[in-house]
Amino acid sequence: MARLALLLALLAGTAVAEPPDAARQDQLRHLVRQDCGSCHGLRLTGGLGRPITAGALAGRDAEDLAGLILDGMPGTAMPGWRPLLTEDEARWIADYLLTTETQ
Amino acid sequence: MMLKAILAALMIAAPALAGELRGTGDLGLIVEREAGSLLVVDRSERAAIGRIEGLGDLSHASLVYSPDERFAYVFGRDGGLTKVDILTRQVVRRVVQAGNSIGGAISDDGRLVAVANYEPGGVKVFDAETLELVADVPMGSKTVGIADAPGSRFVVATWDTGEVWILDHSTDAAQPAITKLEGIGANPYDALLTGDGRHYIVGLFGEKGLVQVDLWQDPPKVTRFLPDYGKDQPDLPVYKMPHLQGWTLAEGLFALPAVGLHQLLWVDAADLTEIARTDLAGQPVFALARPDKREVWVNFAPPDNDKLQVVDVLTHEVLDTLTPGKGVLHMEFAPRGREVWLSVRDENRVEIRDARSRAVLGEIEARAPSGIFFTDRAHRTGL
């Protein structure tokens, strides 16, 4: 099964993003809550920054969001996270924000 | 082993007995933000003595103390204003007064508690005894940097509109006399009031420079300073905004965390000119003078938030770089500066160090701790 998954991943080549491994996903979840949370709130309901709950982001494009995470929003307090995140990691965070119900 | 754990749990859960006499001058509260709880700590014992739960969303929470140091007013992200009794360790009253808030202040007579709101913006002022609404002051903006000025006044800056408002409740608490200073600058993100209540200093995110408002003048005098700092250098990303309540007058100087630079800026308080800079290990968040003013201790935004740096006030040089652990969010000095308590969020502990030798003196378990607040804050203007 693992070999099949590996084979599929190889066949898919570079077109498919390489999702972060489980340990890194934990780190990214922590980063979203704690570090994004500095401005957007621990529960992502907003603060100095706007709310970024799944509800608040409904209809947003994951690719655009990932770009925004990486490069920030000039003219606002949103910094670019490119020095700390890969493109795949930013995409994972975008998907996480769009699909995760926060409490 | 099991018995020990049970006993420890009992000790932390049991409120102070009614017959037990004690003062509160060496107590403090530590915000456990994810858990929505406060850890009650005894500074002399270097130990947790209880926990108060049920305070809602405490991300970026702050609190102030009543003049008798018995009650704390806690400002939560969810708009909750909660009054807690640190002796009985209970929630006395709680109101959800707005959609989203972050900070507040208590008047110099201890009668009024003001909350700065993000959503719907503006300031609401409450009776400290009952938490009943006394005055609602919409400002059409998120509000930041609220502070108590002498004479039942509150000062606050507006993030969206770049103003400073002074609310004077001395004549009629419900109808404050309002002084509005417009055109302060783009996106004030925080402010501080000096301990004498005279100078309100506003940090700007939307443009370079800072603003000082001299509250001793009538009308208050507004002075722009450091308009060019960092202008010739590319801005570094700011992963966490500096907190300006740590800005401190030491030796006639302000030690200010730069925004977008990994530097501490030293400003002559008399004429607001820059006199030195110190290169630091990251984006500074708090630059906090030890109470004797001899050193300034600095912590950092991610990814450098495992570190602390200690800077000499006379030479402006970094004396020491400490690495207490992952997520050093907050520092609080004992009132006379003997020791410093550090929240190490990602390691679920508070570390206690000697503020001179910097040796570790103790450690307290806490759930993802953030702000640490000792009760002596009750008697300090501008906190």
Short mmCIF file of N, CA and C in Angstrom, two decimals, chain B residues 72-210:
data_model
loop_
_atom_site.label_atom_id
_atom_site.label_comp_id
_atom_site.label_asym_id
_atom_site.label_seq_id
_atom_site.Cartn_x
_atom_site.Cartn_y
_atom_site.Cartn_z
N ALA B 72 -9.10 41.57 40.00
CA ALA B 72 -8.50 41.87 38.69
C ALA B 72 -9.63 41.98 37.67
N TYR B 73 -9.44 42.86 36.71
CA TYR B 73 -10.37 43.02 35.59
C TYR B 73 -9.65 42.52 34.36
N VAL B 74 -10.23 41.49 33.74
CA VAL B 74 -9.54 40.79 32.66
C VAL B 74 -10.24 41.11 31.34
N PHE B 75 -9.44 41.52 30.36
CA PHE B 75 -9.97 41.90 29.05
C PHE B 75 -9.66 40.79 28.06
N GLY B 76 -10.69 40.16 27.52
CA GLY B 76 -10.50 39.00 26.64
C GLY B 76 -10.77 39.34 25.19
N ARG B 77 -10.29 38.48 24.34
CA ARG B 77 -10.47 38.66 22.90
C ARG B 77 -11.94 38.62 22.50
N ASP B 78 -12.73 37.85 23.22
CA ASP B 78 -14.13 37.67 22.85
C ASP B 78 -15.01 38.83 23.33
N GLY B 79 -14.40 39.91 23.75
CA GLY B 79 -15.18 41.05 24.23
C GLY B 79 -15.58 40.90 25.68
N GLY B 80 -15.13 39.84 26.31
CA GLY B 80 -15.48 39.60 27.71
C GLY B 80 -14.69 40.51 28.65
N LEU B 81 -15.40 41.07 29.62
CA LEU B 81 -14.76 41.80 30.72
C LEU B 81 -15.11 41.02 31.98
N THR B 82 -14.10 40.47 32.63
CA THR B 82 -14.36 39.60 33.78
C THR B 82 -13.67 40.15 35.01
N LYS B 83 -14.43 40.23 36.09
CA LYS B 83 -13.87 40.65 37.38
C LYS B 83 -13.64 39.41 38.22
N VAL B 84 -12.39 39.20 38.63
CA VAL B 84 -12.09 38.01 39.42
C VAL B 84 -11.55 38.42 40.79
N ASP B 85 -11.79 37.56 41.76
CA ASP B 85 -11.31 37.75 43.13
C ASP B 85 -10.12 36.82 43.30
N ILE B 86 -8.93 37.39 43.50
CA ILE B 86 -7.77 36.50 43.54
C ILE B 86 -7.61 35.81 44.89
N LEU B 87 -8.34 36.24 45.92
CA LEU B 87 -8.28 35.54 47.20
C LEU B 87 -9.20 34.31 47.21
N THR B 88 -10.45 34.50 46.78
CA THR B 88 -11.36 33.34 46.75
C THR B 88 -11.22 32.56 45.44
N ARG B 89 -10.48 33.16 44.51
CA ARG B 89 -10.24 32.54 43.19
C ARG B 89 -11.53 32.23 42.46
N GLN B 90 -12.37 33.24 42.42
CA GLN B 90 -13.64 33.06 41.73
C GLN B 90 -13.90 34.20 40.77
N VAL B 91 -14.71 33.90 39.76
CA VAL B 91 -15.22 34.95 38.89
C VAL B 91 -16.32 35.67 39.66
N VAL B 92 -16.17 36.97 39.86
CA VAL B 92 -17.17 37.74 40.59
C VAL B 92 -18.28 38.19 39.64
N ARG B 93 -17.87 38.73 38.51
CA ARG B 93 -18.83 39.17 37.50
C ARG B 93 -18.19 39.02 36.13
N ARG B 94 -19.05 38.84 35.14
CA ARG B 94 -18.52 38.78 33.78
C ARG B 94 -19.56 39.34 32.82
N VAL B 95 -19.13 40.25 31.96
CA VAL B 95 -20.02 40.75 30.90
C VAL B 95 -19.30 40.59 29.57
N VAL B 96 -20.05 40.23 28.54
CA VAL B 96 -19.48 40.23 27.20
C VAL B 96 -19.96 41.53 26.57
N GLN B 97 -19.05 42.50 26.51
CA GLN B 97 -19.44 43.87 26.26
C GLN B 97 -19.18 44.31 24.81
N ALA B 98 -18.56 43.46 24.02
CA ALA B 98 -18.27 43.81 22.63
C ALA B 98 -17.97 42.53 21.88
N GLY B 99 -17.74 42.65 20.58
CA GLY B 99 -17.46 41.47 19.78
C GLY B 99 -16.01 41.04 19.86
N ASN B 100 -15.12 42.01 20.09
CA ASN B 100 -13.70 41.70 20.03
C ASN B 100 -12.94 42.83 20.73
N SER B 101 -12.19 42.50 21.73
CA SER B 101 -11.47 43.55 22.44
C SER B 101 -10.10 43.02 22.86
N ILE B 102 -9.29 43.92 23.36
CA ILE B 102 -7.93 43.50 23.59
C ILE B 102 -7.29 44.14 24.81
N GLY B 103 -7.78 45.26 25.23
CA GLY B 103 -7.09 45.91 26.34
C GLY B 103 -8.01 46.82 27.11
N GLY B 104 -7.52 47.26 28.27
CA GLY B 104 -8.34 48.15 29.07
C GLY B 104 -7.49 48.86 30.09
N ALA B 105 -8.16 49.66 30.91
CA ALA B 105 -7.45 50.44 31.92
C ALA B 105 -8.41 50.69 33.07
N ILE B 106 -7.85 51.02 34.23
CA ILE B 106 -8.68 51.37 35.39
C ILE B 106 -8.32 52.78 35.81
N SER B 107 -9.34 53.56 36.18
CA SER B 107 -9.10 54.96 36.52
C SER B 107 -8.28 55.08 37.79
N ASP B 108 -7.67 56.24 38.00
CA ASP B 108 -6.76 56.40 39.14
C ASP B 108 -7.48 56.31 40.48
N ASP B 109 -8.81 56.49 40.49
CA ASP B 109 -9.56 56.31 41.75
C ASP B 109 -10.14 54.90 41.87
N GLY B 110 -9.88 54.07 40.86
CA GLY B 110 -10.33 52.69 40.92
C GLY B 110 -11.82 52.49 40.68
N ARG B 111 -12.52 53.57 40.28
CA ARG B 111 -13.99 53.46 40.14
C ARG B 111 -14.45 53.06 38.75
N LEU B 112 -13.63 53.35 37.75
CA LEU B 112 -14.06 53.11 36.37
C LEU B 112 -13.08 52.18 35.66
N VAL B 113 -13.63 51.26 34.89
CA VAL B 113 -12.82 50.38 34.06
C VAL B 113 -13.19 50.64 32.61
N ALA B 114 -12.19 50.97 31.80
CA ALA B 114 -12.44 51.28 30.39
C ALA B 114 -11.91 50.15 29.52
N VAL B 115 -12.63 49.79 28.48
CA VAL B 115 -12.21 48.73 27.58
C VAL B 115 -12.07 49.28 26.17
N ALA B 116 -10.93 49.02 25.56
CA ALA B 116 -10.69 49.41 24.17
C ALA B 116 -11.14 48.26 23.28
N ASN B 117 -12.03 48.57 22.35
CA ASN B 117 -12.60 47.51 21.52
C ASN B 117 -12.12 47.56 20.08
N TYR B 118 -11.98 46.38 19.49
CA TYR B 118 -11.73 46.27 18.06
C TYR B 118 -13.06 46.22 17.31
N GLU B 119 -13.98 45.48 17.84
CA GLU B 119 -15.29 45.28 17.21
C GLU B 119 -16.36 45.50 18.26
N PRO B 120 -17.18 46.51 18.22
CA PRO B 120 -17.37 47.44 17.10
C PRO B 120 -16.44 48.66 17.15
N GLY B 121 -15.41 48.65 17.89
CA GLY B 121 -14.52 49.81 17.98
C GLY B 121 -14.91 50.72 19.13
N GLY B 122 -14.13 51.77 19.33
CA GLY B 122 -14.42 52.72 20.40
C GLY B 122 -14.08 52.18 21.78
N VAL B 123 -14.56 52.91 22.80
CA VAL B 123 -14.26 52.56 24.19
C VAL B 123 -15.57 52.48 24.97
N LYS B 124 -15.68 51.49 25.82
CA LYS B 124 -16.81 51.42 26.76
C LYS B 124 -16.25 51.50 28.17
N VAL B 125 -16.96 52.22 29.02
CA VAL B 125 -16.49 52.45 30.38
C VAL B 125 -17.50 51.87 31.37
N PHE B 126 -16.99 51.12 32.34
CA PHE B 126 -17.85 50.39 33.27
C PHE B 126 -17.59 50.80 34.72
N ASP B 127 -18.62 50.64 35.54
CA ASP B 127 -18.49 50.80 36.98
C ASP B 127 -17.66 49.63 37.51
N ALA B 128 -16.57 49.93 38.20
CA ALA B 128 -15.66 48.87 38.63
C ALA B 128 -16.30 47.94 39.65
N GLU B 129 -17.25 48.45 40.40
CA GLU B 129 -17.91 47.65 41.41
C GLU B 129 -18.88 46.65 40.77
N THR B 130 -19.74 47.16 39.89
CA THR B 130 -20.85 46.35 39.40
C THR B 130 -20.68 45.85 37.96
N LEU B 131 -19.73 46.41 37.25
CA LEU B 131 -19.55 46.18 35.81
C LEU B 131 -20.77 46.63 35.00
N GLU B 132 -21.51 47.59 35.53
CA GLU B 132 -22.58 48.19 34.72
C GLU B 132 -21.98 49.24 33.81
N LEU B 133 -22.57 49.36 32.62
CA LEU B 133 -22.06 50.31 31.63
C LEU B 133 -22.29 51.74 32.13
N VAL B 134 -21.24 52.54 32.12
CA VAL B 134 -21.32 53.95 32.54
C VAL B 134 -21.31 54.87 31.31
N ALA B 135 -20.44 54.59 30.37
CA ALA B 135 -20.35 55.45 29.17
C ALA B 135 -19.92 54.60 27.98
N ASP B 136 -20.51 54.91 26.83
CA ASP B 136 -20.17 54.23 25.58
C ASP B 136 -19.68 55.30 24.62
N VAL B 137 -18.44 55.20 24.18
CA VAL B 137 -17.87 56.24 23.31
C VAL B 137 -17.45 55.62 21.98
N PRO B 138 -18.34 55.62 20.98
CA PRO B 138 -17.96 55.08 19.67
C PRO B 138 -16.93 56.00 19.02
N MET B 139 -15.97 55.41 18.33
CA MET B 139 -14.93 56.24 17.71
C MET B 139 -14.76 55.93 16.23
N GLY B 140 -15.59 55.02 15.71
CA GLY B 140 -15.51 54.70 14.28
C GLY B 140 -14.19 54.05 13.90
N SER B 141 -13.58 53.34 14.84
CA SER B 141 -12.27 52.73 14.57
C SER B 141 -11.96 51.70 15.64
N LYS B 142 -11.10 50.76 15.29
CA LYS B 142 -10.47 49.92 16.31
C LYS B 142 -9.64 50.81 17.22
N THR B 143 -9.61 50.48 18.49
CA THR B 143 -8.85 51.31 19.42
C THR B 143 -7.70 50.51 20.02
N VAL B 144 -6.59 51.19 20.25
CA VAL B 144 -5.38 50.54 20.77
C VAL B 144 -4.74 51.42 21.84
N GLY B 145 -3.89 50.81 22.63
CA GLY B 145 -3.02 51.57 23.52
C GLY B 145 -3.74 52.37 24.59
N ILE B 146 -4.82 51.83 25.14
CA ILE B 146 -5.57 52.59 26.15
C ILE B 146 -4.77 52.67 27.46
N ALA B 147 -4.79 53.85 28.08
CA ALA B 147 -4.06 54.05 29.34
C ALA B 147 -4.86 54.96 30.25
N ASP B 148 -4.60 54.84 31.56
CA ASP B 148 -5.25 55.69 32.55
C ASP B 148 -4.35 56.89 32.81
N ALA B 149 -4.89 58.09 32.67
CA ALA B 149 -4.14 59.29 33.01
C ALA B 149 -4.68 59.83 34.33
N PRO B 150 -3.86 60.56 35.09
CA PRO B 150 -4.35 61.09 36.37
C PRO B 150 -5.61 61.95 36.18
N GLY B 151 -6.50 61.92 37.18
CA GLY B 151 -7.71 62.74 37.12
C GLY B 151 -8.86 62.07 36.39
N SER B 152 -9.05 60.78 36.62
CA SER B 152 -10.17 60.04 36.02
C SER B 152 -10.20 60.20 34.50
N ARG B 153 -9.03 60.15 33.90
CA ARG B 153 -8.99 60.26 32.44
C ARG B 153 -8.47 58.97 31.80
N PHE B 154 -8.92 58.74 30.59
CA PHE B 154 -8.39 57.64 29.78
C PHE B 154 -7.90 58.23 28.46
N VAL B 155 -6.81 57.68 27.97
CA VAL B 155 -6.26 58.11 26.68
C VAL B 155 -6.19 56.88 25.79
N VAL B 156 -6.56 57.04 24.52
CA VAL B 156 -6.59 55.89 23.62
C VAL B 156 -6.28 56.36 22.20
N ALA B 157 -5.71 55.48 21.38
CA ALA B 157 -5.42 55.82 19.98
C ALA B 157 -6.30 54.98 19.07
N THR B 158 -6.56 55.50 17.88
CA THR B 158 -7.44 54.79 16.94
C THR B 158 -6.65 54.28 15.75
N TRP B 159 -6.71 52.97 15.52
CA TRP B 159 -5.93 52.29 14.49
C TRP B 159 -6.33 52.75 13.09
N ASP B 160 -7.61 52.80 12.80
CA ASP B 160 -8.06 53.06 11.43
C ASP B 160 -7.99 54.54 11.06
N THR B 161 -8.20 55.41 12.05
CA THR B 161 -8.36 56.83 11.73
C THR B 161 -7.20 57.70 12.22
N GLY B 162 -6.26 57.11 12.95
CA GLY B 162 -5.06 57.85 13.33
C GLY B 162 -5.32 59.03 14.26
N GLU B 163 -6.11 58.80 15.29
CA GLU B 163 -6.41 59.87 16.26
C GLU B 163 -6.04 59.44 17.67
N VAL B 164 -5.91 60.45 18.54
CA VAL B 164 -5.80 60.17 19.98
C VAL B 164 -6.98 60.85 20.66
N TRP B 165 -7.69 60.10 21.48
CA TRP B 165 -8.85 60.64 22.22
C TRP B 165 -8.52 60.64 23.71
N ILE B 166 -8.86 61.74 24.36
CA ILE B 166 -8.70 61.83 25.81
C ILE B 166 -10.11 61.97 26.40
N LEU B 167 -10.47 61.01 27.24
CA LEU B 167 -11.79 61.02 27.87
C LEU B 167 -11.62 61.45 29.32
N ASP B 168 -12.25 62.55 29.70
CA ASP B 168 -12.11 63.07 31.06
C ASP B 168 -13.42 62.84 31.80
N HIS B 169 -13.37 61.88 32.74
CA HIS B 169 -14.59 61.50 33.47
C HIS B 169 -14.69 62.20 34.83
N SER B 170 -13.87 63.20 35.07
CA SER B 170 -13.78 63.77 36.43
C SER B 170 -15.03 64.55 36.83
N THR B 171 -15.70 65.18 35.88
CA THR B 171 -16.88 65.98 36.22
C THR B 171 -18.14 65.13 36.21
N ASP B 172 -18.31 64.36 35.16
CA ASP B 172 -19.49 63.50 35.02
C ASP B 172 -19.03 62.19 34.40
N ALA B 173 -19.02 61.14 35.22
CA ALA B 173 -18.49 59.86 34.74
C ALA B 173 -19.20 59.38 33.48
N ALA B 174 -20.51 59.63 33.41
CA ALA B 174 -21.30 59.12 32.29
C ALA B 174 -21.18 59.97 31.03
N GLN B 175 -20.74 61.21 31.20
CA GLN B 175 -20.61 62.12 30.05
C GLN B 175 -19.19 62.68 30.04
N PRO B 176 -18.22 61.88 29.61
CA PRO B 176 -16.84 62.36 29.66
C PRO B 176 -16.62 63.55 28.73
N ALA B 177 -15.81 64.50 29.20
CA ALA B 177 -15.38 65.58 28.30
C ALA B 177 -14.33 64.99 27.37
N ILE B 178 -14.50 65.20 26.08
CA ILE B 178 -13.64 64.53 25.09
C ILE B 178 -12.72 65.53 24.41
N THR B 179 -11.43 65.24 24.40
CA THR B 179 -10.48 65.99 23.58
C THR B 179 -10.01 65.05 22.49
N LYS B 180 -10.21 65.46 21.23
CA LYS B 180 -9.84 64.58 20.12
C LYS B 180 -8.70 65.21 19.34
N LEU B 181 -7.59 64.49 19.20
CA LEU B 181 -6.45 64.98 18.44
C LEU B 181 -6.41 64.21 17.12
N GLU B 182 -6.61 64.92 16.02
CA GLU B 182 -6.68 64.26 14.71
C GLU B 182 -5.33 64.32 14.01
N GLY B 183 -5.19 63.49 12.98
CA GLY B 183 -3.97 63.53 12.16
C GLY B 183 -2.71 63.13 12.91
N ILE B 184 -2.85 62.19 13.83
CA ILE B 184 -1.69 61.74 14.61
C ILE B 184 -0.70 60.97 13.72
N GLY B 185 -1.21 60.16 12.82
CA GLY B 185 -0.35 59.37 11.93
C GLY B 185 -1.09 58.11 11.52
N ALA B 186 -0.50 57.40 10.55
CA ALA B 186 -1.18 56.24 9.98
C ALA B 186 -1.02 55.00 10.85
N ASN B 187 -2.15 54.42 11.22
CA ASN B 187 -2.21 53.16 11.95
C ASN B 187 -1.38 53.11 13.23
N PRO B 188 -1.79 53.87 14.23
CA PRO B 188 -1.19 53.65 15.55
C PRO B 188 -1.48 52.22 15.98
N TYR B 189 -0.46 51.48 16.40
CA TYR B 189 -0.71 50.07 16.73
C TYR B 189 -0.65 49.83 18.23
N ASP B 190 -0.06 50.76 18.97
CA ASP B 190 -0.04 50.64 20.42
C ASP B 190 0.48 51.96 20.97
N ALA B 191 0.39 52.14 22.26
CA ALA B 191 0.86 53.38 22.87
C ALA B 191 1.27 53.10 24.30
N LEU B 192 1.95 54.05 24.89
CA LEU B 192 2.29 53.94 26.29
C LEU B 192 2.16 55.30 26.95
N LEU B 193 1.87 55.29 28.22
CA LEU B 193 1.84 56.51 29.01
C LEU B 193 2.97 56.41 30.03
N THR B 194 3.79 57.45 30.12
CA THR B 194 4.88 57.42 31.09
C THR B 194 4.31 57.38 32.51
N GLY B 195 5.11 56.91 33.45
CA GLY B 195 4.64 56.67 34.80
C GLY B 195 4.15 57.91 35.53
N ASP B 196 4.60 59.09 35.08
CA ASP B 196 4.12 60.33 35.69
C ASP B 196 2.82 60.81 35.06
N GLY B 197 2.35 60.08 34.05
CA GLY B 197 1.09 60.45 33.41
C GLY B 197 1.20 61.61 32.44
N ARG B 198 2.42 62.02 32.13
CA ARG B 198 2.57 63.20 31.28
C ARG B 198 2.63 62.89 29.78
N HIS B 199 3.47 61.93 29.41
CA HIS B 199 3.72 61.71 27.98
C HIS B 199 3.06 60.44 27.48
N TYR B 200 2.21 60.60 26.49
CA TYR B 200 1.56 59.47 25.83
C TYR B 200 2.28 59.30 24.49
N ILE B 201 2.91 58.15 24.33
CA ILE B 201 3.72 57.94 23.13
C ILE B 201 3.06 56.87 22.26
N VAL B 202 2.88 57.22 20.99
CA VAL B 202 2.13 56.38 20.07
C VAL B 202 3.09 55.81 19.03
N GLY B 203 3.06 54.50 18.83
CA GLY B 203 3.82 53.87 17.76
C GLY B 203 2.96 53.79 16.52
N LEU B 204 3.57 54.05 15.37
CA LEU B 204 2.83 54.02 14.10
C LEU B 204 3.28 52.83 13.28
N PHE B 205 2.31 52.13 12.72
CA PHE B 205 2.66 51.03 11.82
C PHE B 205 2.61 51.48 10.37
N GLY B 206 1.69 52.37 10.04
CA GLY B 206 1.43 52.75 8.64
C GLY B 206 2.44 53.73 8.08
N GLU B 207 3.27 54.31 8.91
CA GLU B 207 4.32 55.19 8.42
C GLU B 207 5.45 55.20 9.43
N LYS B 208 6.57 55.78 9.03
CA LYS B 208 7.73 55.82 9.91
C LYS B 208 7.49 56.83 11.03
N GLY B 209 8.14 56.61 12.13
CA GLY B 209 8.12 57.60 13.18
C GLY B 209 7.16 57.29 14.31
N LEU B 210 7.24 58.13 15.33
CA LEU B 210 6.39 58.01 16.51
C LEU B 210 5.86 59.38 16.88
#
